[in-house]
Short mmCIF file of N, CA and C in Angstrom, two decimals:
data_model
loop_
_atom_site.label_atom_id
_atom_site.label_comp_id
_atom_site.label_asym_id
_atom_site.label_seq_id
_atom_site.Cartn_x
_atom_site.Cartn_y
_atom_site.Cartn_z
N UNK F 28 -52.54 93.02 22.95
CA UNK F 28 -51.82 92.50 24.03
C UNK F 28 -51.89 93.44 25.31
N UNK F 29 -52.11 92.82 26.51
CA UNK F 29 -52.15 93.65 27.74
C UNK F 29 -50.83 94.02 28.26
N UNK F 30 -50.81 95.30 28.74
CA UNK F 30 -49.55 95.89 29.26
C UNK F 30 -49.23 95.06 30.45
N UNK F 31 -47.93 94.89 30.79
CA UNK F 31 -47.51 94.18 31.93
C UNK F 31 -47.86 94.98 33.19
N UNK F 32 -48.42 94.26 34.21
CA UNK F 32 -48.93 95.01 35.37
C UNK F 32 -48.58 94.24 36.67
N UNK F 33 -48.65 94.95 37.75
CA UNK F 33 -48.69 94.30 39.09
C UNK F 33 -50.11 94.00 39.44
N UNK F 34 -50.38 92.72 39.63
CA UNK F 34 -51.72 92.26 39.97
C UNK F 34 -51.78 91.76 41.29
N UNK F 35 -52.68 92.30 42.15
CA UNK F 35 -52.80 91.83 43.54
C UNK F 35 -54.12 91.02 43.48
N UNK F 36 -53.92 89.78 44.06
CA UNK F 36 -55.17 88.87 44.04
C UNK F 36 -55.38 88.54 45.60
N UNK F 37 -56.67 88.85 46.08
CA UNK F 37 -57.07 88.54 47.41
C UNK F 37 -57.88 87.23 47.41
N UNK F 38 -57.49 86.28 48.22
CA UNK F 38 -58.22 84.98 48.22
C UNK F 38 -58.77 84.81 49.67
N UNK F 39 -60.05 84.57 49.68
CA UNK F 39 -60.76 84.41 50.96
C UNK F 39 -60.71 83.03 51.42
N UNK F 40 -60.96 82.80 52.74
CA UNK F 40 -61.00 81.44 53.29
C UNK F 40 -61.88 80.46 52.56
N UNK F 41 -63.10 80.92 52.13
CA UNK F 41 -64.02 79.99 51.57
C UNK F 41 -63.54 79.58 50.16
N UNK F 42 -62.63 80.27 49.55
CA UNK F 42 -62.08 79.86 48.29
C UNK F 42 -60.99 78.82 48.41
N UNK F 43 -60.57 78.54 49.71
CA UNK F 43 -59.49 77.59 49.98
C UNK F 43 -59.96 76.26 50.73
N UNK F 44 -61.25 76.27 51.14
CA UNK F 44 -61.63 75.24 52.07
C UNK F 44 -62.81 74.43 51.61
N UNK F 45 -62.91 73.22 52.17
CA UNK F 45 -64.06 72.36 51.87
C UNK F 45 -65.27 72.79 52.83
N UNK F 46 -66.43 72.20 52.72
CA UNK F 46 -67.54 72.63 53.53
C UNK F 46 -67.29 72.46 55.01
N UNK F 47 -66.38 71.57 55.35
CA UNK F 47 -66.20 71.30 56.87
C UNK F 47 -65.07 72.34 57.39
N UNK F 48 -64.59 73.21 56.57
CA UNK F 48 -63.65 74.22 57.02
C UNK F 48 -62.14 73.78 56.87
N UNK F 49 -61.96 72.66 56.42
CA UNK F 49 -60.51 72.23 56.26
C UNK F 49 -60.04 72.59 54.76
N UNK F 50 -58.68 72.62 54.73
CA UNK F 50 -58.08 73.09 53.42
C UNK F 50 -58.34 72.17 52.33
N UNK F 51 -58.60 72.68 51.13
CA UNK F 51 -58.86 71.92 49.89
C UNK F 51 -57.58 72.06 48.93
N UNK F 52 -56.83 71.04 48.88
CA UNK F 52 -55.62 71.14 48.09
C UNK F 52 -55.92 71.37 46.61
N UNK F 53 -56.99 70.89 46.10
CA UNK F 53 -57.35 71.10 44.70
C UNK F 53 -57.70 72.50 44.46
N UNK F 54 -58.40 73.21 45.34
CA UNK F 54 -58.72 74.60 45.14
C UNK F 54 -57.42 75.39 45.23
N UNK F 55 -56.51 75.07 46.02
CA UNK F 55 -55.21 75.81 46.06
C UNK F 55 -54.45 75.59 44.77
N UNK F 56 -54.48 74.32 44.30
CA UNK F 56 -53.80 74.13 43.04
C UNK F 56 -54.42 74.84 41.90
N UNK F 57 -55.81 74.99 41.87
CA UNK F 57 -56.35 75.76 40.84
C UNK F 57 -56.01 77.31 40.87
N UNK F 58 -55.98 77.78 42.14
CA UNK F 58 -55.57 79.25 42.33
C UNK F 58 -54.19 79.45 41.83
N UNK F 59 -53.26 78.60 42.23
CA UNK F 59 -51.83 78.76 41.88
C UNK F 59 -51.63 78.62 40.39
N UNK F 60 -52.43 77.67 39.73
CA UNK F 60 -52.28 77.53 38.30
C UNK F 60 -52.70 78.79 37.62
N UNK F 61 -53.76 79.46 38.12
CA UNK F 61 -54.19 80.65 37.40
C UNK F 61 -53.20 81.84 37.65
N UNK F 62 -52.67 81.91 38.85
CA UNK F 62 -51.66 82.91 39.15
C UNK F 62 -50.38 82.73 38.38
N UNK F 63 -49.97 81.43 38.19
CA UNK F 63 -48.77 81.12 37.31
C UNK F 63 -49.01 81.55 35.92
N UNK F 64 -50.27 81.47 35.43
CA UNK F 64 -50.52 81.89 33.99
C UNK F 64 -50.33 83.36 33.95
N UNK F 65 -50.77 84.10 34.87
CA UNK F 65 -50.60 85.54 34.89
C UNK F 65 -49.01 85.86 34.96
N UNK F 66 -48.34 85.15 35.81
CA UNK F 66 -46.90 85.44 35.90
C UNK F 66 -46.22 85.09 34.65
N UNK F 67 -46.57 83.99 34.03
CA UNK F 67 -45.97 83.53 32.75
C UNK F 67 -46.22 84.59 31.65
N UNK F 68 -47.37 85.28 31.73
CA UNK F 68 -47.70 86.32 30.73
C UNK F 68 -46.87 87.60 31.03
N UNK F 69 -45.97 87.61 32.10
CA UNK F 69 -45.18 88.67 32.38
C UNK F 69 -45.59 89.57 33.48
N UNK F 70 -46.71 89.36 34.11
CA UNK F 70 -47.24 90.18 35.10
C UNK F 70 -46.51 89.84 36.46
N UNK F 71 -46.49 90.85 37.39
CA UNK F 71 -45.96 90.69 38.68
C UNK F 71 -47.18 90.34 39.53
N UNK F 72 -47.25 89.14 40.21
CA UNK F 72 -48.40 88.71 40.89
C UNK F 72 -48.17 88.69 42.36
N UNK F 73 -49.04 89.32 43.08
CA UNK F 73 -48.90 89.27 44.56
C UNK F 73 -50.23 88.69 45.06
N UNK F 74 -50.07 87.64 45.88
CA UNK F 74 -51.16 86.93 46.53
C UNK F 74 -51.37 87.33 47.97
N UNK F 75 -52.49 87.80 48.26
CA UNK F 75 -52.88 88.08 49.72
C UNK F 75 -54.02 87.16 50.03
N UNK F 76 -53.73 86.33 51.03
CA UNK F 76 -54.60 85.23 51.36
C UNK F 76 -55.06 85.12 52.81
N UNK F 77 -56.25 84.94 52.96
CA UNK F 77 -56.89 84.53 54.28
C UNK F 77 -56.69 83.02 54.35
N UNK F 78 -57.19 82.43 55.40
CA UNK F 78 -57.14 80.99 55.53
C UNK F 78 -56.18 80.39 56.53
N UNK F 79 -55.50 81.26 57.33
CA UNK F 79 -54.46 80.77 58.21
C UNK F 79 -55.22 80.04 59.39
N UNK F 80 -56.37 80.46 59.86
CA UNK F 80 -57.06 79.75 60.95
C UNK F 80 -57.52 78.41 60.36
N UNK F 81 -58.08 78.41 59.20
CA UNK F 81 -58.49 77.16 58.58
C UNK F 81 -57.38 76.14 58.38
N UNK F 82 -56.25 76.65 58.05
CA UNK F 82 -55.09 75.79 57.89
C UNK F 82 -54.55 75.23 59.19
N UNK F 83 -54.74 75.96 60.33
CA UNK F 83 -54.16 75.53 61.52
C UNK F 83 -54.97 74.87 62.58
N UNK F 84 -56.38 75.01 62.48
CA UNK F 84 -57.20 74.56 63.65
C UNK F 84 -57.16 73.04 63.80
N UNK F 85 -57.10 72.27 62.70
CA UNK F 85 -57.10 70.87 62.96
C UNK F 85 -55.67 70.31 63.57
N UNK F 86 -54.61 70.99 63.13
CA UNK F 86 -53.29 70.67 63.70
C UNK F 86 -53.23 70.82 65.16
N UNK F 87 -54.10 71.76 65.75
CA UNK F 87 -54.12 71.94 67.14
C UNK F 87 -55.12 71.10 67.89
N UNK F 88 -55.78 70.15 67.13
CA UNK F 88 -56.72 69.22 67.75
C UNK F 88 -58.15 69.64 67.75
N UNK F 89 -58.51 70.85 67.10
CA UNK F 89 -59.90 71.25 67.13
C UNK F 89 -60.67 70.43 66.09
N UNK F 90 -61.85 70.04 66.38
CA UNK F 90 -62.62 69.27 65.39
C UNK F 90 -63.34 70.21 64.40
N UNK F 91 -63.49 71.44 64.83
CA UNK F 91 -64.18 72.45 63.92
C UNK F 91 -63.47 73.79 64.22
N UNK F 92 -63.79 74.79 63.33
CA UNK F 92 -63.11 76.06 63.47
C UNK F 92 -63.41 76.69 64.84
N UNK F 93 -62.44 77.15 65.52
CA UNK F 93 -62.57 77.66 66.88
C UNK F 93 -63.41 78.98 66.88
N UNK F 94 -64.03 79.30 68.01
CA UNK F 94 -64.80 80.52 68.17
C UNK F 94 -64.16 81.44 69.13
N UNK F 95 -63.41 81.02 70.06
CA UNK F 95 -62.78 81.92 71.04
C UNK F 95 -61.60 82.58 70.33
N UNK F 96 -61.43 83.88 70.68
CA UNK F 96 -60.31 84.68 70.11
C UNK F 96 -58.97 84.13 70.31
N UNK F 97 -58.66 83.65 71.48
CA UNK F 97 -57.35 83.00 71.80
C UNK F 97 -57.12 81.74 71.01
N UNK F 98 -58.15 80.98 70.74
CA UNK F 98 -58.07 79.80 69.97
C UNK F 98 -57.83 80.15 68.56
N UNK F 99 -58.53 81.19 68.05
CA UNK F 99 -58.33 81.61 66.56
C UNK F 99 -56.87 82.06 66.44
N UNK F 100 -56.40 82.83 67.39
CA UNK F 100 -55.07 83.41 67.29
C UNK F 100 -54.05 82.26 67.21
N UNK F 101 -54.23 81.23 68.06
CA UNK F 101 -53.30 80.18 68.09
C UNK F 101 -53.39 79.30 66.74
N UNK F 102 -54.65 79.14 66.29
CA UNK F 102 -54.84 78.44 64.93
C UNK F 102 -54.13 79.28 63.88
N UNK F 103 -54.28 80.59 63.86
CA UNK F 103 -53.70 81.35 62.83
C UNK F 103 -52.15 81.33 62.80
N UNK F 104 -51.64 81.36 64.12
CA UNK F 104 -50.19 81.32 64.26
C UNK F 104 -49.64 79.99 63.72
N UNK F 105 -50.29 78.90 63.92
CA UNK F 105 -49.84 77.63 63.37
C UNK F 105 -50.07 77.58 61.91
N UNK F 106 -51.28 78.02 61.54
CA UNK F 106 -51.74 77.92 60.15
C UNK F 106 -51.11 78.74 59.14
N UNK F 107 -50.52 79.96 59.53
CA UNK F 107 -49.93 80.80 58.58
C UNK F 107 -48.81 80.05 57.91
N UNK F 108 -47.79 79.41 58.60
CA UNK F 108 -46.69 78.70 58.05
C UNK F 108 -47.21 77.68 57.14
N UNK F 109 -48.21 76.79 57.66
CA UNK F 109 -48.73 75.72 56.86
C UNK F 109 -49.34 76.18 55.62
N UNK F 110 -50.06 77.20 55.64
CA UNK F 110 -50.68 77.84 54.43
C UNK F 110 -49.68 78.21 53.40
N UNK F 111 -48.71 78.87 53.82
CA UNK F 111 -47.59 79.37 52.87
C UNK F 111 -46.92 78.12 52.33
N UNK F 112 -46.69 77.11 53.13
CA UNK F 112 -46.04 75.93 52.70
C UNK F 112 -46.85 75.20 51.56
N UNK F 113 -48.21 75.24 51.89
CA UNK F 113 -49.18 74.53 50.82
C UNK F 113 -49.11 75.32 49.57
N UNK F 114 -49.18 76.68 49.59
CA UNK F 114 -49.11 77.50 48.40
C UNK F 114 -47.80 77.21 47.64
N UNK F 115 -46.71 77.13 48.43
CA UNK F 115 -45.42 77.03 47.76
C UNK F 115 -45.37 75.61 47.09
N UNK F 116 -45.82 74.51 47.83
CA UNK F 116 -45.82 73.20 47.33
C UNK F 116 -46.66 73.13 45.99
N UNK F 117 -47.87 73.72 45.98
CA UNK F 117 -48.76 73.57 44.87
C UNK F 117 -48.36 74.52 43.72
N UNK F 118 -47.54 75.52 43.95
CA UNK F 118 -47.24 76.49 42.95
C UNK F 118 -45.83 76.37 42.38
N UNK F 119 -44.99 75.53 43.03
CA UNK F 119 -43.69 75.43 42.53
C UNK F 119 -42.94 76.77 42.51
N UNK F 120 -43.23 77.56 43.60
CA UNK F 120 -42.61 78.87 43.66
C UNK F 120 -43.40 80.05 43.14
N UNK F 121 -44.57 79.85 42.61
CA UNK F 121 -45.34 80.92 42.08
C UNK F 121 -46.44 81.17 43.07
N UNK F 122 -47.00 82.35 43.37
CA UNK F 122 -46.39 83.60 42.86
C UNK F 122 -45.19 84.13 43.51
N UNK F 123 -44.66 85.34 43.12
CA UNK F 123 -43.50 85.89 43.66
C UNK F 123 -43.63 86.21 45.17
N UNK F 124 -44.77 86.73 45.52
CA UNK F 124 -45.05 87.30 46.93
C UNK F 124 -46.27 86.52 47.48
N UNK F 125 -46.11 86.11 48.68
CA UNK F 125 -47.30 85.58 49.40
C UNK F 125 -47.43 86.31 50.66
N UNK F 126 -48.60 86.87 51.00
CA UNK F 126 -48.93 87.56 52.22
C UNK F 126 -50.13 86.86 52.88
N UNK F 127 -49.83 86.33 54.14
CA UNK F 127 -50.94 85.70 54.73
C UNK F 127 -51.70 86.68 55.68
N UNK F 128 -52.97 86.80 55.42
CA UNK F 128 -53.84 87.77 56.21
C UNK F 128 -54.67 86.97 57.12
N UNK F 129 -54.32 87.07 58.47
CA UNK F 129 -55.09 86.36 59.42
C UNK F 129 -55.91 87.21 60.30
N UNK F 130 -56.26 88.43 59.73
CA UNK F 130 -57.05 89.40 60.48
C UNK F 130 -58.45 88.94 60.53
N UNK F 131 -59.02 88.96 61.67
CA UNK F 131 -60.41 88.55 61.86
C UNK F 131 -61.19 89.75 62.48
N UNK F 132 -62.17 90.37 61.77
CA UNK F 132 -62.93 91.48 62.31
C UNK F 132 -63.71 91.05 63.45
N UNK F 133 -63.68 91.84 64.54
CA UNK F 133 -64.46 91.59 65.76
C UNK F 133 -65.81 92.18 65.70
#
């Protein structure tokens, strides 16, 4: 039996999206199912997730992922809450902690 641990899982944007850059609800459901299994086994699970820009760009009327920094920042600001809502809806409250990482290296 594995000792109970704090497990930090980093999920990148490509693990959350379809080929057109939009969010994939099934991928999110699969991730949260796996995280729930870890939590059920007694581990403390922390999810660190990219994907805020992907979650927000279509809501702002962009047809594709923006390229200008200001547009990315706006999409991330809108998308962070949407992404956390999506994780919560798909996970029924699992994992314990969700951190949205909208950092984009320049």
